[in-house]
Short mmCIF file of C-alpha atoms and ligand atoms in Angstrom, two decimals:
data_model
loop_
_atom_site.label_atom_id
_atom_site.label_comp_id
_atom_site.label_asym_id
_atom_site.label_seq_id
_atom_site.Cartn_x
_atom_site.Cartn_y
_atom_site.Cartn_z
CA UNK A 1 102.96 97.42 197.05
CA UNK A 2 103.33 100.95 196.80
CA UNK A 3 104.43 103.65 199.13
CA UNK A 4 105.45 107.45 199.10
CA UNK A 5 108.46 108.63 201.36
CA UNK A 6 107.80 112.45 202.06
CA UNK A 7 111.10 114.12 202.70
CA UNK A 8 113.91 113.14 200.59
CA UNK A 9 117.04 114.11 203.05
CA UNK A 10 119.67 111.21 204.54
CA UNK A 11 117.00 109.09 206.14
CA UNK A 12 113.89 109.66 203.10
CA UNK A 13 116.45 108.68 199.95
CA UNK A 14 118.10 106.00 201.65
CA UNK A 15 114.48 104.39 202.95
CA UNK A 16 112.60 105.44 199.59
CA UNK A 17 115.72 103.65 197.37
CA UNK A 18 116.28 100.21 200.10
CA UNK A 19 111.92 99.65 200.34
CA UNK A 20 112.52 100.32 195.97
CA UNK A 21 115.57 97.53 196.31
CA UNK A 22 113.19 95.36 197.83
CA UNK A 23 110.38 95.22 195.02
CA UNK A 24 108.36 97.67 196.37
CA UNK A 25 107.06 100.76 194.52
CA UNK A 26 108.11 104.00 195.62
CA UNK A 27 107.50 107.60 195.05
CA UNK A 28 109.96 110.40 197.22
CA UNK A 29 108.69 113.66 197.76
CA UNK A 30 110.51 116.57 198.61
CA UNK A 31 109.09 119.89 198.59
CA UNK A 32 112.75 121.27 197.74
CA UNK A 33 111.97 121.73 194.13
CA UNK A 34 115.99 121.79 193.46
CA UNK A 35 117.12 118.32 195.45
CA UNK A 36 113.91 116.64 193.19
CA UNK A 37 115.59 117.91 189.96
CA UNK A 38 119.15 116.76 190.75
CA UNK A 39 117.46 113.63 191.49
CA UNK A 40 115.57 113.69 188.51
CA UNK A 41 119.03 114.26 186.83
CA UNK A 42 120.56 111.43 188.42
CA UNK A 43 122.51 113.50 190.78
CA UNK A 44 122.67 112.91 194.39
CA UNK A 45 121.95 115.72 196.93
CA UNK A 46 124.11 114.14 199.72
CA UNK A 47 127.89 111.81 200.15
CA UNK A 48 126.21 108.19 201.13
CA UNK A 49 128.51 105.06 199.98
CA UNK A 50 126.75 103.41 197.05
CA UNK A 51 123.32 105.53 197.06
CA UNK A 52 124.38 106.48 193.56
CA UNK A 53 124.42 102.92 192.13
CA UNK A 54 121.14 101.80 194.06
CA UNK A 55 118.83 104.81 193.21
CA UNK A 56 120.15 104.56 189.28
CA UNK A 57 119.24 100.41 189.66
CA UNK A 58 115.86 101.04 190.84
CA UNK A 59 114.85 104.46 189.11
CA UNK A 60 115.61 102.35 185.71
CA UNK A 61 114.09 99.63 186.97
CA UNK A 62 110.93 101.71 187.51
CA UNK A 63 110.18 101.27 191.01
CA UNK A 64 111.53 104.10 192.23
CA UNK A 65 110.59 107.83 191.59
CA UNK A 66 111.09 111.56 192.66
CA UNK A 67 108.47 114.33 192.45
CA UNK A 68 107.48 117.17 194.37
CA UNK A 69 103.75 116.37 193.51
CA UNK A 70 102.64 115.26 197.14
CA UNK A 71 99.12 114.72 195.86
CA UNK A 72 99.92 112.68 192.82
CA UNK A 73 102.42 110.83 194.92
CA UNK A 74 100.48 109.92 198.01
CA UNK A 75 97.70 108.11 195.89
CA UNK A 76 97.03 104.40 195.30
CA UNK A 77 100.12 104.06 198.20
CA UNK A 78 99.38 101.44 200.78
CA UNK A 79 101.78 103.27 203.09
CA UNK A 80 103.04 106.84 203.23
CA UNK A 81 106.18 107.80 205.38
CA UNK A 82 106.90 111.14 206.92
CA UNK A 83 110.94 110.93 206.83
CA UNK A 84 111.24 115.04 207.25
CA UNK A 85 113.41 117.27 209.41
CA UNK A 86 112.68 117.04 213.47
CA UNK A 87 115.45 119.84 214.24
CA UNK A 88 115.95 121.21 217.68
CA UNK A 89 113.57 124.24 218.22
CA UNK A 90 114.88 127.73 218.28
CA UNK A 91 115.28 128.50 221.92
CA UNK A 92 113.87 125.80 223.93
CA UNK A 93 115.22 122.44 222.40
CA UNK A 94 112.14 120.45 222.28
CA UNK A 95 111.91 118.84 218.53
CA UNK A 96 110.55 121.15 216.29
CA UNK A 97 107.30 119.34 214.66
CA UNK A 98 106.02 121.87 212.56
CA UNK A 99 107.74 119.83 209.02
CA UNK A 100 105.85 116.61 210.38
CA UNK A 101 102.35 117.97 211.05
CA UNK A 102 102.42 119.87 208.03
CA UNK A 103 103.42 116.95 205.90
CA UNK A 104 100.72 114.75 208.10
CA UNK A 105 98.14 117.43 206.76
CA UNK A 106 98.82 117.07 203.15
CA UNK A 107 98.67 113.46 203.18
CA UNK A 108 95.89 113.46 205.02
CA UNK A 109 93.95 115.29 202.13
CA UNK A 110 95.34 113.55 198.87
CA UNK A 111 96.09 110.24 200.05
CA UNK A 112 93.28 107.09 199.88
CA UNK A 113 90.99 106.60 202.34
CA UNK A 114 92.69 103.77 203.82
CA UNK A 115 96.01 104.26 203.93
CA UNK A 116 99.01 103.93 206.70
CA UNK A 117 100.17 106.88 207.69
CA UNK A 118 103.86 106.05 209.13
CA UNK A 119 106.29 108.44 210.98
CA UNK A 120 109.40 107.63 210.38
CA UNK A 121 111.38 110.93 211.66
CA UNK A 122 112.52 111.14 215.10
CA UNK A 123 109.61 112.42 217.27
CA UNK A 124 108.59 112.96 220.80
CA UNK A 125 106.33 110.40 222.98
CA UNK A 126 102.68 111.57 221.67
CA UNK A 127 103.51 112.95 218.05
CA UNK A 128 101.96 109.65 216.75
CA UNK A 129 98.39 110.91 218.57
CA UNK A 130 98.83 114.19 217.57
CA UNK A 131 99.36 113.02 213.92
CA UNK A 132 95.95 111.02 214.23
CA UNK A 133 94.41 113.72 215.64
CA UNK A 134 95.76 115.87 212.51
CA UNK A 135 94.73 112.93 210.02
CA UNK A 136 91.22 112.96 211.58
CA UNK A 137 90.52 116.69 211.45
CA UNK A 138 91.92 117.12 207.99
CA UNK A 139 90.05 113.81 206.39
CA UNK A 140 87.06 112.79 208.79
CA UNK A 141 85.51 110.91 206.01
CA UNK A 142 88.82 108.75 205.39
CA UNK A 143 90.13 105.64 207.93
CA UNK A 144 93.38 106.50 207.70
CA UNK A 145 95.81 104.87 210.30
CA UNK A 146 98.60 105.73 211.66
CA UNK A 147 102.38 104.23 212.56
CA UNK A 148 105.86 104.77 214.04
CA UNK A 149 108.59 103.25 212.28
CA UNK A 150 112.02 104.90 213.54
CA UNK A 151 114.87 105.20 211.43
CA UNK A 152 118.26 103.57 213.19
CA UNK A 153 120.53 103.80 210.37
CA UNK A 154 123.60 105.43 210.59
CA UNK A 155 125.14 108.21 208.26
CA UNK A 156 128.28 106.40 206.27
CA UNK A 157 126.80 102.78 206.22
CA UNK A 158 123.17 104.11 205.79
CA UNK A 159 122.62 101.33 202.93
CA UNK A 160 123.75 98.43 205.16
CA UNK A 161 122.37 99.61 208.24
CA UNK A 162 118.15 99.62 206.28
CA UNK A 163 118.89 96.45 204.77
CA UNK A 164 120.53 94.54 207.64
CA UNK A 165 119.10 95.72 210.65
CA UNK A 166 119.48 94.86 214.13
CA UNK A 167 115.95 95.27 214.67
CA UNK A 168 113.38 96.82 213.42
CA UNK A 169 110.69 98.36 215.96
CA UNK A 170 106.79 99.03 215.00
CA UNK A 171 104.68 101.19 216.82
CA UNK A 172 101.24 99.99 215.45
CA UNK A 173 98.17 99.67 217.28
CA UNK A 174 95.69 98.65 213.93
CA UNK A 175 95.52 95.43 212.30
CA UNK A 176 95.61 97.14 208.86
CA UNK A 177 98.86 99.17 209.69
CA UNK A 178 100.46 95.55 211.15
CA UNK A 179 100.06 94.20 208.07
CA UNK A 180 101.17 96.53 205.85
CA UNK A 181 104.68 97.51 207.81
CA UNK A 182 104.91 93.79 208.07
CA UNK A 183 104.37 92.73 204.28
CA UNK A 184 107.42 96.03 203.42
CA UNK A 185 109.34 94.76 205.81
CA UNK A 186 109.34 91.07 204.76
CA UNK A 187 112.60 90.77 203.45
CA UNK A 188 113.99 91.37 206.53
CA UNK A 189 111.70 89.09 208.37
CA UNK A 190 113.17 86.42 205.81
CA UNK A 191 116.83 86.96 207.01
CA UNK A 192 114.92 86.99 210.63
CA UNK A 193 115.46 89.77 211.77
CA UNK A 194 113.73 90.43 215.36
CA UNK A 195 110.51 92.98 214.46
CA UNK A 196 109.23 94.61 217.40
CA UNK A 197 105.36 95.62 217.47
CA UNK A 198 104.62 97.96 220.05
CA UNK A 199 102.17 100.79 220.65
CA UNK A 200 102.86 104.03 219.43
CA UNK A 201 104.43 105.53 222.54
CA UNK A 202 106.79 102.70 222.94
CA UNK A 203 107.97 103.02 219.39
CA UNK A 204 108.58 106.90 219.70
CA UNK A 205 110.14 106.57 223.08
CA UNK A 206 112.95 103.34 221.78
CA UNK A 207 114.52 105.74 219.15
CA UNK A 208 115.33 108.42 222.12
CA UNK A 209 116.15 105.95 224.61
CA UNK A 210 118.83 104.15 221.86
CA UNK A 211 120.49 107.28 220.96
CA UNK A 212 120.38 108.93 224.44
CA UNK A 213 122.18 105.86 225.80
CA UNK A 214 124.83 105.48 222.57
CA UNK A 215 125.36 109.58 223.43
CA UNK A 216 125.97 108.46 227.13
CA UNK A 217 128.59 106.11 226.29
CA UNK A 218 130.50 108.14 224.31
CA UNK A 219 130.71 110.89 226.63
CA UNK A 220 131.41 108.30 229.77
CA UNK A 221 134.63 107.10 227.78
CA UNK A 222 135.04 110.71 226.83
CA UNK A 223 135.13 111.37 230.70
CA UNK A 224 137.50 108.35 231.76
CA UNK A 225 139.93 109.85 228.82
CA UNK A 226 140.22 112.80 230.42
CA UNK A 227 140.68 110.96 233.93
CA UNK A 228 143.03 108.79 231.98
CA UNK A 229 145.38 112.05 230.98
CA UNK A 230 144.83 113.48 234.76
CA UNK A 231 146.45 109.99 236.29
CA UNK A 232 148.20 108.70 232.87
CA UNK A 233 146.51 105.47 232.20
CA UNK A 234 145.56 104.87 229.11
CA UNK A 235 141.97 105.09 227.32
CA UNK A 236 142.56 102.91 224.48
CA UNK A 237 143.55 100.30 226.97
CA UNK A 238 140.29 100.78 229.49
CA UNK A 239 137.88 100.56 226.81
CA UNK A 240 139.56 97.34 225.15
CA UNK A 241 139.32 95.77 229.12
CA UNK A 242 135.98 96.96 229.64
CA UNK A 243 134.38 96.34 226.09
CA UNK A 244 135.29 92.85 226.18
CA UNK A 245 133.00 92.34 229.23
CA UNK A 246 129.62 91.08 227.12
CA UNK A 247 127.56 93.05 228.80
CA UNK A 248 129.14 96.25 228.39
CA UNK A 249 130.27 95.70 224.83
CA UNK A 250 133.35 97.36 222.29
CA UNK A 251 131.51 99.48 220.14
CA UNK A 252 130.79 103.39 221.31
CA UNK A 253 133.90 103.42 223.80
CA UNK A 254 136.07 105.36 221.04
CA UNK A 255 137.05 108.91 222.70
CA UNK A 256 137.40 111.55 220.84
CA UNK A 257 136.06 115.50 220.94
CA UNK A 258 132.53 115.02 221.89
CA UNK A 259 129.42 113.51 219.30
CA UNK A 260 127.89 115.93 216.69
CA UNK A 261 125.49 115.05 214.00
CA UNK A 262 121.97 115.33 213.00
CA UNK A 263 120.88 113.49 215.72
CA UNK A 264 122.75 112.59 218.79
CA UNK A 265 122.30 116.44 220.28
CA UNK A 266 119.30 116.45 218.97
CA UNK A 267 117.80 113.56 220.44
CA UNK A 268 119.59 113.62 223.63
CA UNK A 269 118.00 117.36 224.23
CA UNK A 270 114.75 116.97 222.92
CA UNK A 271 114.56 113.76 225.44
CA UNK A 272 115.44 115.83 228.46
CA UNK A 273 112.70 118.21 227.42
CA UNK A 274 109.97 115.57 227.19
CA UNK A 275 111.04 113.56 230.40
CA UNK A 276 111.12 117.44 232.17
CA UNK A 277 107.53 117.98 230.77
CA UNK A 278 106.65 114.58 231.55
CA UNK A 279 107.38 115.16 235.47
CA UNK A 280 109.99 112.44 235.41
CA UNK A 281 112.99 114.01 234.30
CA UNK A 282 116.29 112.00 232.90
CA UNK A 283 118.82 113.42 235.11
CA UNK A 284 121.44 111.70 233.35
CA UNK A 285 120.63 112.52 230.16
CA UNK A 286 121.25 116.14 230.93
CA UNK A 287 124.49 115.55 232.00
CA UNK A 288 125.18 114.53 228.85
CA UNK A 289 124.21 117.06 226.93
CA UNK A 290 126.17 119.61 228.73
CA UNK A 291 129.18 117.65 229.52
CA UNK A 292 129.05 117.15 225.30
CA UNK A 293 128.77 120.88 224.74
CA UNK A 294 131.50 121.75 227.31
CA UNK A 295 134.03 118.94 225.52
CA UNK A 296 133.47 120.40 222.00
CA UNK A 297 134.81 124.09 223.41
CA UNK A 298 137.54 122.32 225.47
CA UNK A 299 138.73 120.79 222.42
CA UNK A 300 139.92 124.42 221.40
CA UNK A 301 141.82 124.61 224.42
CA UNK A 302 143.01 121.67 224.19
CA UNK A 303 144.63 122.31 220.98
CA UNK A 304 145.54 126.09 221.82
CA UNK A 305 147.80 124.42 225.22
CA UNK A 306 149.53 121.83 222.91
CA UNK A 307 151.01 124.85 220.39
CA UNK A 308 152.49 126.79 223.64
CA UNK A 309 149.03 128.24 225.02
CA UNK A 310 149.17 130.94 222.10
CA UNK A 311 147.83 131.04 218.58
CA UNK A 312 147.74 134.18 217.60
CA UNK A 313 149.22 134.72 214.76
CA UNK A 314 149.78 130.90 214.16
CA UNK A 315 148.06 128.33 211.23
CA UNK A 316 146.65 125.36 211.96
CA UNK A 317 146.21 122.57 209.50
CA UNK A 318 142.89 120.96 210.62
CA UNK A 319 142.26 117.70 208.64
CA UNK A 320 138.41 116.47 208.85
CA UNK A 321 135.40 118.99 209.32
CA UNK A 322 132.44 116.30 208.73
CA UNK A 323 131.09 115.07 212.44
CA UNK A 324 131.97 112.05 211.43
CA UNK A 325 134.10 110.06 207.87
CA UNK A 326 131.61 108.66 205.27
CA UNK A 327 129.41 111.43 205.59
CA UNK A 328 128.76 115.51 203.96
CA UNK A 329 127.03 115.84 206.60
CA UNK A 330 128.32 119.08 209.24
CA UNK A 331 125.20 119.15 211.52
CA UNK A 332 126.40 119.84 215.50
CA UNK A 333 129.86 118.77 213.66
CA UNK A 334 132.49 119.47 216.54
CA UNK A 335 134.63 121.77 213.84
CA UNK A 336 131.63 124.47 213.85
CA UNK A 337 133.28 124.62 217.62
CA UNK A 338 136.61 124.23 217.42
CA UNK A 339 137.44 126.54 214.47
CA UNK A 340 135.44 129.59 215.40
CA UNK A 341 137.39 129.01 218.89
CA UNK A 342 140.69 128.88 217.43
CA UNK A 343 140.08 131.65 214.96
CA UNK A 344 139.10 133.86 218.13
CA UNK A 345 142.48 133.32 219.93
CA UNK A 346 143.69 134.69 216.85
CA UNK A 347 144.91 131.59 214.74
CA UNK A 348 144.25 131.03 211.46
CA UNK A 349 142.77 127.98 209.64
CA UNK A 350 143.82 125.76 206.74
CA UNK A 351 141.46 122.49 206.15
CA UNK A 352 140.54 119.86 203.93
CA UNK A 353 137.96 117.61 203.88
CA UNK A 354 137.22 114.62 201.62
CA UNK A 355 133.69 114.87 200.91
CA UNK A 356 132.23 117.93 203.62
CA UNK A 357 134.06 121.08 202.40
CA UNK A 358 131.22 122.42 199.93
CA UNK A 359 128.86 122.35 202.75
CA UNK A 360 131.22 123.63 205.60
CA UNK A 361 131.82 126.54 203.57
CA UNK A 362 128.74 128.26 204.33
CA UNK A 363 129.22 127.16 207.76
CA UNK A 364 132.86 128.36 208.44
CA UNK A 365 134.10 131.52 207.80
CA UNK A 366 137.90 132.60 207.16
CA UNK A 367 139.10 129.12 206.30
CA UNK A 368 141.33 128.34 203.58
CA UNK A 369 140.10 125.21 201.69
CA UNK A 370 142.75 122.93 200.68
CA UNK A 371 142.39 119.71 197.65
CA UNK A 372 144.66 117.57 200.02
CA UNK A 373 146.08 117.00 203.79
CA UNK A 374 149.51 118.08 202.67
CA UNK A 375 148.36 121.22 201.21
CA UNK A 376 146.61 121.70 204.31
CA UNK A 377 150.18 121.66 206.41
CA UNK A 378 151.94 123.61 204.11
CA UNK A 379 152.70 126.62 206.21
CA UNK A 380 151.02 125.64 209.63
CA UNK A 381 152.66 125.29 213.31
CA UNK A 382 150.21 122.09 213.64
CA UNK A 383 148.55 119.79 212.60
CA UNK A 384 145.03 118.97 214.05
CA UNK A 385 143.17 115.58 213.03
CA UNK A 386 139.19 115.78 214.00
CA UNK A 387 137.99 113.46 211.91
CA UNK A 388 138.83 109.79 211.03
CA UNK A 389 138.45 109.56 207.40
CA UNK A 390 140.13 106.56 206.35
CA UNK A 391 142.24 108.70 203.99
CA UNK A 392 143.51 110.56 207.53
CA UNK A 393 145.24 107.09 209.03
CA UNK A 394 147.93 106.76 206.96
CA UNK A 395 149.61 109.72 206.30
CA UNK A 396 153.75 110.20 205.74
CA UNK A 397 154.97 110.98 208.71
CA UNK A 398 158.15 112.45 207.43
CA UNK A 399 156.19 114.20 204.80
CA UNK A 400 154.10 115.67 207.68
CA UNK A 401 157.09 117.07 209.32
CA UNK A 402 158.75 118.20 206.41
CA UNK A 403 155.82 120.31 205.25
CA UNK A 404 154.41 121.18 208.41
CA UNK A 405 156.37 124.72 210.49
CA UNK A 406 156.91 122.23 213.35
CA UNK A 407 156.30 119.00 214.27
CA UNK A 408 153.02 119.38 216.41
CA UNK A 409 150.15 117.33 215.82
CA UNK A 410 146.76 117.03 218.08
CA UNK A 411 145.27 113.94 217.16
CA UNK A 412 141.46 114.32 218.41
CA UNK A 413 140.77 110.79 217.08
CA UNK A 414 143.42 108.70 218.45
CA UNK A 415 144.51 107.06 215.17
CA UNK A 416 147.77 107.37 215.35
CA UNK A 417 149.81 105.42 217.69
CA UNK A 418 151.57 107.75 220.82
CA UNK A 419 154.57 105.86 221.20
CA UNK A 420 155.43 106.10 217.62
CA UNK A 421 154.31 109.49 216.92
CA UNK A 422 156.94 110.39 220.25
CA UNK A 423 159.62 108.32 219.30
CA UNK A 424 159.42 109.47 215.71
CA UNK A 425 160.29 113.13 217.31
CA UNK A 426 156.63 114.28 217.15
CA UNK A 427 155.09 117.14 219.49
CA UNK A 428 152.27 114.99 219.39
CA UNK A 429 149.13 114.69 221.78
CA UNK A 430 145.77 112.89 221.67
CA UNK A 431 142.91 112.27 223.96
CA UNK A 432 143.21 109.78 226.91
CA UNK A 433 146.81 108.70 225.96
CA UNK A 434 149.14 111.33 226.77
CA UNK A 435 150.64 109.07 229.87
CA UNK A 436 151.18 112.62 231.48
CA UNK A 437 153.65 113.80 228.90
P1 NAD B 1 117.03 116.07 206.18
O1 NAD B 1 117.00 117.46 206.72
O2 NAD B 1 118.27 115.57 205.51
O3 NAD B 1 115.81 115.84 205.17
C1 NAD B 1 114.50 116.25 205.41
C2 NAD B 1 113.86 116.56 204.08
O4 NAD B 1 112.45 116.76 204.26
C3 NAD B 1 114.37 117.84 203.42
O5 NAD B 1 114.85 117.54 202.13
C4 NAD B 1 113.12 118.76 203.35
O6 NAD B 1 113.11 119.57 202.20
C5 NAD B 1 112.00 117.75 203.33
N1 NAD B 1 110.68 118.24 203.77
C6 NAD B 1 110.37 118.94 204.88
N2 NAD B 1 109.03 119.16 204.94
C7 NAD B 1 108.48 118.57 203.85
C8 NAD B 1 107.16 118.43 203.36
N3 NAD B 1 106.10 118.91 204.02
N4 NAD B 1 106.97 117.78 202.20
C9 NAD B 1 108.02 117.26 201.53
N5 NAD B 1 109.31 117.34 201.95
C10 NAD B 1 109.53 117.99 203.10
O7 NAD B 1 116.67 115.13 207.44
P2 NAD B 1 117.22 113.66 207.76
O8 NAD B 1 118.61 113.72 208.27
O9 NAD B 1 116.89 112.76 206.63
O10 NAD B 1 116.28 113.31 209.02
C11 NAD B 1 114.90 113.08 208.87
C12 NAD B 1 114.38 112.50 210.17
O11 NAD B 1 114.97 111.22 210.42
C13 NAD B 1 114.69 113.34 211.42
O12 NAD B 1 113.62 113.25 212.32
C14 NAD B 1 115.92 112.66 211.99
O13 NAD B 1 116.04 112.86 213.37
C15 NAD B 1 115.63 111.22 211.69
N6 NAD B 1 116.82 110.37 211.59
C16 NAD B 1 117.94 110.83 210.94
C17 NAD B 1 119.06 110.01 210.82
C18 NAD B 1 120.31 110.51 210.13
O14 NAD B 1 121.33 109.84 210.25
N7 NAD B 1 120.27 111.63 209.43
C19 NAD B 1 119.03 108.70 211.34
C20 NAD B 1 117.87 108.24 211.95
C21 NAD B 1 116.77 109.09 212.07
#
């Protein structure tokens, strides 16, 4: 088989290269002229744990290619995805489309007459019509078909997430576009994984429900930490005791300073805009997304009470600027908050990153860039942890307090352990573990 992937960002290079590690035959398109020749030149645009090694495999294996031809690329392709940006619109918050139906119109005039025409991006309830509609006007002479195939891989594990699914949803109405999505996605039928068919509004619909109700987690345990400081219980303890109940489950009950990303605020707004349209709005969901955007500014304050209520004048050594470890990726990224906040109050910054610096830099003004974490505290009245790269969890605690102006440390991840961190003389605070101290 052979398929193009149009869009070549997180979710079109990880696709294009997984469908290529399965045997099939595909072409990425990117109308970024520069991210096609770094590809070209075996350089990766983005930080994704073994993307290198899999694109090199298949590009010199010859299934897998990168152009910014669209016309060339789309042709003799039993399937072409849309994988481009669905960004929050300027203003109102609904998904901005205009990258889909754009790509939806090129296809529609180079590609075969019969081809699947599959959106994989994030998009509304009805964005699958409107594509057909688009298909249609541009090529009234072709049958192309049309399918929604959303993307629930995660940034960090974005390789094991495509090729081990937990499920894989279809939104595909047409026997033709059945079985095509099901002969790509056979390998996974193989290891047996569940694939849903549905129709096209059901498909588009899943992906927002699934994120909206991972964002609601996160900010319930978010909420119960902060109840947890108020009446000192502890958060790590609540989620343990209420994770283990099976129908609740562990994962998502980590707090920390509210969820960023590409898509989580995203998602959870453009979802509130569609159920408000809709008549049937999701009343709960827009809690969410403001009790989200109030935690990321809080997290400021939170920081700016734990050095004495003043930092002007002071440094803080903030270790972790990605939204999350594993990832370059600083969309939403609770740092574009916090350190704009902190620099206000008058405090400056010193940071360091493992793999997000290059692209915070254009983000965050006024910040001194460090190679290391101890560089980082050399100088500062804190230390401030925001995100849990791996390389964060182990640091020398006497180093920390030898380099550091004084031993204060926010910990806005919870990976260090309170009692320690106190009884090893630490001015040390996290979220939803403080026991009123
Ligand atoms: P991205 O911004 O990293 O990449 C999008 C790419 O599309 C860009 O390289 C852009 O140049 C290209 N593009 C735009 N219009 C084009 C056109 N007409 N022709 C060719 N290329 C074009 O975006 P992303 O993070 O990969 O997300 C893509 C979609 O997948 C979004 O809808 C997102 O919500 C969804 N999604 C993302 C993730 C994630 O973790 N990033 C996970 C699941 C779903």
């Amino acid at each position: 088989m052979r398929i193009a992937m149009i869009g070549t960002g997180y979710v079109g290079l990880v696709s294009g290269a997984c469908f290529s590690e399965f045997g099939t035959e595909v072409v990425c398109v990117d109308r970024d002229a520069n991210k096609i020749e770094r590809l070209n030149d075996g350089q990766i645009p983005i930080f994704e744990p073994g993307l290198e090694d899999l694109v090199a495999r298949n590009e010199s294996a010859g299934r897998l290619s990168f152009t910014t031809d669209m016309k060339a690329a789309v042709q003799g392709c039993d399937a072409v995805f849309i994988a481009v940006g669905t960004p929050s619109r300027r203003g109102d918050g609904h998904a901005d489309l205009t990258y889909v139906y754009d790509a939806a119109r090129e296809i529609a005039a180079a590609a075969d007459p019969e081809t699947v025409v599959v959106t994989k991006s994030t998009v509304p309830v009805g964005t699958g019509r409107e594509v057909e509609q688009i298909l249609q006007e541009t090529a009234p002479d072709k049958r192309l078909q049309v399918a929604s195939n959303p993307e629930f891989l995660r940034e960090g594990s974005a390789i094991g997430d495509f090729m081990r699914p937990d499920r894989v949803i279809i939104g595909a109405e047409t026997q033709r576009a059945q079985t095509v999505l099901r002969a790509l996605y056979r390998p996974l039928y193989l290891i047996e994984t569940p694939i849903i068919f549905t129709s096209l509004e059901t498909s588009e619909l899943t992906k927002y429900a699934a994120n909206a109700f991972l964002a609601t987690k996160i900010t319930f345990i978010n909420e119960i930490a902060d109840l947890c400081e108020a009446v000192g219980a502890d958060v790590h303890d609540v989620a343990r005791g209420m994770g283990l109940d099976g129908r609740i489950g562990r994962k998502f009950l980590h707090a920390g300073p509210g969820y960023g990303g590409s898509c989580f605020p995203k998602d959870t707004l453009a979802l509130t805009r569609t159920a408000q349209q809709a008549g049937s709005p999701t009343r709960i969901v827009e809690t969410v997304v403001d009790v989200n955007d109030r935690r990321k500014s809080a997290m400021a304050d939170k920081i700016i009470a734990h050095m004495g209520g003043d930092v002007a004048g002071k440094t803080v050594a903030l270790l972790g600027v990605t939204f999350k470890p594993n990832t370059d990726d600083m969309r939403e990224s609770p740092s574009l908050a916090v350190v704009p906040a902190l620099q206000q109050a008058g405090a400056r910054v010193r940071a360091h990153d493992p793999e997000g610096m290059q692209a915070a830099q254009e983000l965050l003004s006024d910040v001194t860039w460090c190679q290391e974490p101890y560089e980082a505290m050399q100088g500062a009245d804190a230390l401030v942890i925001l995100t849990e790269w791996n390389q964060f969890r182990n640091l020398n605690l006497s180093r920390i307090k030898e380099t550091l102006n004084a031993p204060t440390v926010v910990d806005l991840r919870n990976i260090y352990d309170p009692t320690e961190m106190w009884e090893q003389g630490f001015h040390y605070t996290c979220i939803g573990r403080a026991f009123g101290r």
